[in-house]
PDB file of C-alpha atoms in Angstrom:
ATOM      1  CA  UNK A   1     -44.912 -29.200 -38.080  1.00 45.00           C
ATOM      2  CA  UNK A   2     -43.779 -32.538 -36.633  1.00 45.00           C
ATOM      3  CA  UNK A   3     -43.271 -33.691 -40.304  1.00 46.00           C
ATOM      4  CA  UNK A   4     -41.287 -31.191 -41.493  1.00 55.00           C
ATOM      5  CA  UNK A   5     -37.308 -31.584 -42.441  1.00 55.00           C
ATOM      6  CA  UNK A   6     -34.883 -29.060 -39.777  1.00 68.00           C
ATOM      7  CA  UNK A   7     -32.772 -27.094 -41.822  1.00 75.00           C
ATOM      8  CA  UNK A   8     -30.018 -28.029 -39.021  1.00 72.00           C
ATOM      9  CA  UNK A   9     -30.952 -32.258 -40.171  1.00 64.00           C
ATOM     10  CA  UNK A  10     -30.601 -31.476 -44.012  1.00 71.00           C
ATOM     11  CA  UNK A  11     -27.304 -29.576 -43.294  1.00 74.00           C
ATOM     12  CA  UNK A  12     -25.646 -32.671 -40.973  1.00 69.00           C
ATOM     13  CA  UNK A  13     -26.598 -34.783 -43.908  1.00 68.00           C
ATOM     14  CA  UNK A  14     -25.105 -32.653 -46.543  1.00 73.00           C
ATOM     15  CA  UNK A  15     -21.944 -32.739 -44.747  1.00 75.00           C
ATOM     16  CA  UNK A  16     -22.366 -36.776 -44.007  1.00 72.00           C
ATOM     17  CA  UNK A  17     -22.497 -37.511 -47.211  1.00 74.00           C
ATOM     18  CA  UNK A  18     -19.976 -35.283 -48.416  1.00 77.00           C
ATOM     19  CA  UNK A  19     -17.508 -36.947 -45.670  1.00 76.00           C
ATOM     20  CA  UNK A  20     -18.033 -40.175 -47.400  1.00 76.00           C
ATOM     21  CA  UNK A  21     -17.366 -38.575 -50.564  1.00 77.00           C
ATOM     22  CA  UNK A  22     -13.990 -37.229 -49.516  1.00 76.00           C
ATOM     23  CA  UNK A  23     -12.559 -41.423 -48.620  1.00 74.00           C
ATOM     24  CA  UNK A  24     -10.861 -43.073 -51.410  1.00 73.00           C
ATOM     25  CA  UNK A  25     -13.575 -45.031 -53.198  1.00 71.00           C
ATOM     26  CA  UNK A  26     -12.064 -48.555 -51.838  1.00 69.00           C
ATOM     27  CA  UNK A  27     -12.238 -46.643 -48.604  1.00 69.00           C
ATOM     28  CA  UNK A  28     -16.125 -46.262 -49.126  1.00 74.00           C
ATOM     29  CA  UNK A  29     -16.371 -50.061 -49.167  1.00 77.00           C
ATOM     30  CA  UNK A  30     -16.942 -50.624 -45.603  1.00 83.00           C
ATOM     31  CA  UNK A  31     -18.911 -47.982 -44.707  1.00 82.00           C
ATOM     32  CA  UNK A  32     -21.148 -48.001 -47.229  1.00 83.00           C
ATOM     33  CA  UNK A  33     -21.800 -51.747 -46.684  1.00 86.00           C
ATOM     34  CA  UNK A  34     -22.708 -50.844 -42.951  1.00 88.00           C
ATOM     35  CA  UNK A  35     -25.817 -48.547 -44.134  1.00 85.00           C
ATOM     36  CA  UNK A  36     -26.796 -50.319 -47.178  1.00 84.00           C
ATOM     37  CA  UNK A  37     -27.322 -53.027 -44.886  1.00 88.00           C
ATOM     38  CA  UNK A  38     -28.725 -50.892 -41.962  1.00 86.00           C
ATOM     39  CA  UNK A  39     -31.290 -49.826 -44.954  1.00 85.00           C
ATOM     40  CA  UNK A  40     -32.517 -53.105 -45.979  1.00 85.00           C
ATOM     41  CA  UNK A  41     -33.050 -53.711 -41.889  1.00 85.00           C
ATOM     42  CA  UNK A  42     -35.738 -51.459 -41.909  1.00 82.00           C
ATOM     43  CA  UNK A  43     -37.843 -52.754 -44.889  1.00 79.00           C
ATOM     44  CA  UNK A  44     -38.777 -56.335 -44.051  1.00 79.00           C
ATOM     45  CA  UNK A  45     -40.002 -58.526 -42.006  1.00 85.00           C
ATOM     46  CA  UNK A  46     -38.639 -58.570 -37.676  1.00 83.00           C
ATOM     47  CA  UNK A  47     -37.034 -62.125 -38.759  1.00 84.00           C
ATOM     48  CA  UNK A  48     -35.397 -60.544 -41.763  1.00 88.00           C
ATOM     49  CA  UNK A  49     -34.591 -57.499 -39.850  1.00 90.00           C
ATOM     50  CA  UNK A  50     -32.024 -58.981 -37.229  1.00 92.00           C
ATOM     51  CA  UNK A  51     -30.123 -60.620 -40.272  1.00 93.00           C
ATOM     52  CA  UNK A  52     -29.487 -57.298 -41.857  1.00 92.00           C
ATOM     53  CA  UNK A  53     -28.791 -55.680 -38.719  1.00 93.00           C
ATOM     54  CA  UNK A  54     -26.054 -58.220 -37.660  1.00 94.00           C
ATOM     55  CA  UNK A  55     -25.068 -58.295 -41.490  1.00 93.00           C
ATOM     56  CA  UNK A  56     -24.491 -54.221 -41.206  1.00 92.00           C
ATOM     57  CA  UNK A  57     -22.745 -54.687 -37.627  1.00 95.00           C
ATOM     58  CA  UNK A  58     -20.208 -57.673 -39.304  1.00 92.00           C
ATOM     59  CA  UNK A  59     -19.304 -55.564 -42.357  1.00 90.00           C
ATOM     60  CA  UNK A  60     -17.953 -52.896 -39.687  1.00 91.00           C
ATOM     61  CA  UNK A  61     -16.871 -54.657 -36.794  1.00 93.00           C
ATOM     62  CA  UNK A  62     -15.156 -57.825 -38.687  1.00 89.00           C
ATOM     63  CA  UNK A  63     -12.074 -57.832 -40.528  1.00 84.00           C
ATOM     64  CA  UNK A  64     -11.721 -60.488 -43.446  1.00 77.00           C
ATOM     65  CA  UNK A  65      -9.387 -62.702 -42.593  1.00 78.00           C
ATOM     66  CA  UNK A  66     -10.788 -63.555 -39.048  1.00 80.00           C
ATOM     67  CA  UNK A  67     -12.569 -67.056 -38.890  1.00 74.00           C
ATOM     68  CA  UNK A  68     -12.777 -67.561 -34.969  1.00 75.00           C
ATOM     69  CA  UNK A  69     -15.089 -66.173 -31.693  1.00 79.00           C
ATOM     70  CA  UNK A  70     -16.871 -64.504 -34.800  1.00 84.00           C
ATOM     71  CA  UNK A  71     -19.790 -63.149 -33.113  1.00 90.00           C
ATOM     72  CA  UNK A  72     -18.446 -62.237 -29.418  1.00 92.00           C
ATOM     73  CA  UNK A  73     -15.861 -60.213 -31.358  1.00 92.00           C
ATOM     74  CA  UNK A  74     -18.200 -58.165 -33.127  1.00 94.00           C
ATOM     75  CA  UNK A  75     -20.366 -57.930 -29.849  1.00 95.00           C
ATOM     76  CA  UNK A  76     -16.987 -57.010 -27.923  1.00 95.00           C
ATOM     77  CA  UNK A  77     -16.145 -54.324 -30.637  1.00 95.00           C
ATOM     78  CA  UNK A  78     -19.708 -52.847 -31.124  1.00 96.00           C
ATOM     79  CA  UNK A  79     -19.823 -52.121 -27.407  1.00 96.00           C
ATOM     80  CA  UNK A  80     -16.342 -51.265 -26.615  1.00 95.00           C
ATOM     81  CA  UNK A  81     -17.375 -48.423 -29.789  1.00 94.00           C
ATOM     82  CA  UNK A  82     -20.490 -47.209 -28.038  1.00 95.00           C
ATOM     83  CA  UNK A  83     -19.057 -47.378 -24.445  1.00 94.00           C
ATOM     84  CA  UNK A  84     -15.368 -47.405 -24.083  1.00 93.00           C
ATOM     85  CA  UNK A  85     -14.932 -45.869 -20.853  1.00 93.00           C
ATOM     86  CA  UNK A  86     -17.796 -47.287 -18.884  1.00 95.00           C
ATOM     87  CA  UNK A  87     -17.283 -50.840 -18.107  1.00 95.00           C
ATOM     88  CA  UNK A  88     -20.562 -51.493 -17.148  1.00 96.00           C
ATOM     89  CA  UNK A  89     -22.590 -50.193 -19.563  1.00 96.00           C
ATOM     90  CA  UNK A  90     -20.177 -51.979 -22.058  1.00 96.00           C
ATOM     91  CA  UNK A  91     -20.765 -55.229 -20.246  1.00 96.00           C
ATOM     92  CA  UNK A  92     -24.790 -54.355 -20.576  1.00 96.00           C
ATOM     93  CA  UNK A  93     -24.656 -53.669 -24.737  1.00 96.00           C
ATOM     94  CA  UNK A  94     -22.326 -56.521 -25.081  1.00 96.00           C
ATOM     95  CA  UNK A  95     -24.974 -59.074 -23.506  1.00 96.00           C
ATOM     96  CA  UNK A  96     -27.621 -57.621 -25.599  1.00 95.00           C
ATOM     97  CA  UNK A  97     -26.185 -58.083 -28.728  1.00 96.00           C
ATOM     98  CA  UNK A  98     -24.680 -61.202 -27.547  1.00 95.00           C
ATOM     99  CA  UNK A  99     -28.190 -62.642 -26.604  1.00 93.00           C
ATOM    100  CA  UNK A 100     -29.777 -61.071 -30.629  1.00 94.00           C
ATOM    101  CA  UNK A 101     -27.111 -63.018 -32.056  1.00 94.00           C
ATOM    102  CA  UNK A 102     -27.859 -65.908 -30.088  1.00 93.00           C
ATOM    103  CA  UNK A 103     -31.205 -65.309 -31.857  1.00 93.00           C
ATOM    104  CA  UNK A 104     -30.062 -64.489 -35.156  1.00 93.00           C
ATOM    105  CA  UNK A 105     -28.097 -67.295 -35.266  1.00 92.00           C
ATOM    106  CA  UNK A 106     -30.895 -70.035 -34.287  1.00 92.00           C
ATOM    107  CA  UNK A 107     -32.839 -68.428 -36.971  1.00 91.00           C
ATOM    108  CA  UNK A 108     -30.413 -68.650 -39.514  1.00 91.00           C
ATOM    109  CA  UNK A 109     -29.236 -72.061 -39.172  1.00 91.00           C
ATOM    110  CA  UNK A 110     -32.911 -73.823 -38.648  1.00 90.00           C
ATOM    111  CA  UNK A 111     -33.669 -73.331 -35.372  1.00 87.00           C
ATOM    112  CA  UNK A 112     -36.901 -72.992 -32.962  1.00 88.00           C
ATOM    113  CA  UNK A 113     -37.383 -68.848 -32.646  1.00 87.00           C
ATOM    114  CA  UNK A 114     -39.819 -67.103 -30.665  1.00 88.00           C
ATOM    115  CA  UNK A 115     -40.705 -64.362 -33.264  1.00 87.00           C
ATOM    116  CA  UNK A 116     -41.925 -62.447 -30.251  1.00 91.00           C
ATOM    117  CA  UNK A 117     -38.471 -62.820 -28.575  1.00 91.00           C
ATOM    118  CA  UNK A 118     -36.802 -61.265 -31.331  1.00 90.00           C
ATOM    119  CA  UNK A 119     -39.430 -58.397 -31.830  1.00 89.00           C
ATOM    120  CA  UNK A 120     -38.805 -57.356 -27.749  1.00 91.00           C
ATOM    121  CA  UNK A 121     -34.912 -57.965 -28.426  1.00 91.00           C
ATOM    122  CA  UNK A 122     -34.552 -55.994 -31.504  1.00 89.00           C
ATOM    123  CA  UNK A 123     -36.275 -52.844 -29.788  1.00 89.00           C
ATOM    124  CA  UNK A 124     -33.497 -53.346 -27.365  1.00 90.00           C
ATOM    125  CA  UNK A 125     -30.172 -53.341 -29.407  1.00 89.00           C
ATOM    126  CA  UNK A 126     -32.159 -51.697 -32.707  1.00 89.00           C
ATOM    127  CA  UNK A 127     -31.594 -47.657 -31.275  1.00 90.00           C
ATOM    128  CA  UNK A 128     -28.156 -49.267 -30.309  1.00 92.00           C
ATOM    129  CA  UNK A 129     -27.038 -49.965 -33.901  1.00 92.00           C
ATOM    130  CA  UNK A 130     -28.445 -46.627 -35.532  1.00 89.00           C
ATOM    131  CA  UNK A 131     -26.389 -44.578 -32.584  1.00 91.00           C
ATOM    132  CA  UNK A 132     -23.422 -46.364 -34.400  1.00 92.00           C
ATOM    133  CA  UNK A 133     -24.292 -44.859 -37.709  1.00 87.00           C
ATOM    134  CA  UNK A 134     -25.545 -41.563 -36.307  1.00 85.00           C
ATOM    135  CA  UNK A 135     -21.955 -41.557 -34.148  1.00 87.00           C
ATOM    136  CA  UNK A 136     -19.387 -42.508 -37.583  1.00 85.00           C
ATOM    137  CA  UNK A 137     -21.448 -40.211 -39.484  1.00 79.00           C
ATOM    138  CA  UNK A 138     -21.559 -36.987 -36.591  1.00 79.00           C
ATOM    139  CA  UNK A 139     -18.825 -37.516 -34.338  1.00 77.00           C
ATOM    140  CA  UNK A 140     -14.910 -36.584 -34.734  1.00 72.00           C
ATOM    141  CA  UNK A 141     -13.478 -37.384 -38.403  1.00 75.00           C
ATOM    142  CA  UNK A 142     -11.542 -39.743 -37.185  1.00 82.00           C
ATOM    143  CA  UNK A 143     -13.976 -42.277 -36.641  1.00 85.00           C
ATOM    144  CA  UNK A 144     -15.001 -42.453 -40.649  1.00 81.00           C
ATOM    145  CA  UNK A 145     -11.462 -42.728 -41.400  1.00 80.00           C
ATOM    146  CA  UNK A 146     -10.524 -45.203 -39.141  1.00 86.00           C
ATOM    147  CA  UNK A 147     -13.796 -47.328 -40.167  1.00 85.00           C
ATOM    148  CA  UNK A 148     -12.348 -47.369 -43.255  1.00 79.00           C
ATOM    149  CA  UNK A 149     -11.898 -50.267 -45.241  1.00 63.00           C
ATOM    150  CA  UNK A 150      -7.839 -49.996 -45.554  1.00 67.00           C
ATOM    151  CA  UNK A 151      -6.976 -48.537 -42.360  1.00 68.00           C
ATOM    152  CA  UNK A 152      -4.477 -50.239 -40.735  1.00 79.00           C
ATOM    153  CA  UNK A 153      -5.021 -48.921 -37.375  1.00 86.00           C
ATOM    154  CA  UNK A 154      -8.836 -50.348 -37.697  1.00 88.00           C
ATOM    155  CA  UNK A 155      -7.175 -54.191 -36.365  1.00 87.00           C
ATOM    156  CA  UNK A 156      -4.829 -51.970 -33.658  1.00 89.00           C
ATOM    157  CA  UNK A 157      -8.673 -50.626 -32.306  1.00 91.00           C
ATOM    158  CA  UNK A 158     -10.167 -53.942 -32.667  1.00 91.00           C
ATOM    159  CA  UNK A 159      -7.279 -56.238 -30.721  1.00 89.00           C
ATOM    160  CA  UNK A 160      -7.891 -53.275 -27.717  1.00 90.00           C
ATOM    161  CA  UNK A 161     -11.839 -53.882 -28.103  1.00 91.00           C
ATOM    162  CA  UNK A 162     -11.526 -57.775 -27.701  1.00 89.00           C
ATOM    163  CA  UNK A 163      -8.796 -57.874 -25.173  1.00 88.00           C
ATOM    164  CA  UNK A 164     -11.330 -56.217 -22.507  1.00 78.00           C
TER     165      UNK A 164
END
């Protein structure tokens, strides 16, 4: 019984994808980067796995043309999405993912890593990540269509997210 599929799940996902569907195919772009990635996270190995998450989080929460505080803006914008009222609890996601990219990073430019450290990180911020893609996909309309790769109102949302 556990096993088994709720007709409720297979109806959210039906209309998931079929939101996706409905954007302008350069509008797909983004989003669709953020779960192809989120996809690959879950297939390899825990060093491999906070690349691709961090890789899924930078093709939502970065815009092209930014080159500076790369990784406290995505950390700033990922938590301002999750928590945007609660300061605290903000404050909380945004040193988690701050300290898994502190761990990404080391492991991705040649540095010492305690696999273990990332294993008990990544349970951490993991759930985290998925809520984003459960919350685009679920949530209010708006949020797939802001996340969108041409909005223009997606760099209005991210100035408010990293001037907190």
């Amino acid at each position: 019984k556990d096993s088994e599929i709720e007709e409720s799940d297979i109806h959210l996902l039906n209309n998931c994808i079929n939101r996706i569907k409905r954007l302008k195919f350069d509008q797909q772009h983004r989003i669709n980067n953020f779960y192809g990635y989120l996809e690959y996270s879950v297939k390899g190995p825990i060093d491999n796995r906070i690349i691709w998450i961090f890789i899924s989080l930078e093709s939502l929460f970065h815009l092209s043309d930014e080159h500076t505080k790369f990784a406290k803006n995505i950390c700033k914008r990922a938590s301002f999405f999750l928590k945007p009222f609660d300061k605290v609890e903000r404050k909380k996601i945004y040193d988690l993912l701050y300290s898994a990219y502190d761990l990404r990073d080391k492991l991705v430019h040649g540095g010492m890593v305690d696999y273990k450290k990332i294993e008990a990180v990544i349970t951490d911020f993991e759930p985290l990540v998925w809520q984003i893609g459960r919350y685009l996909l679920t949530e209010h309309k708006k949020w797939l269509k802001l996340f969108s790769s041409i909005d223009p109102k997606l760099q209005k949302y991210f100035f408010k997210a990293d001037s907190l």
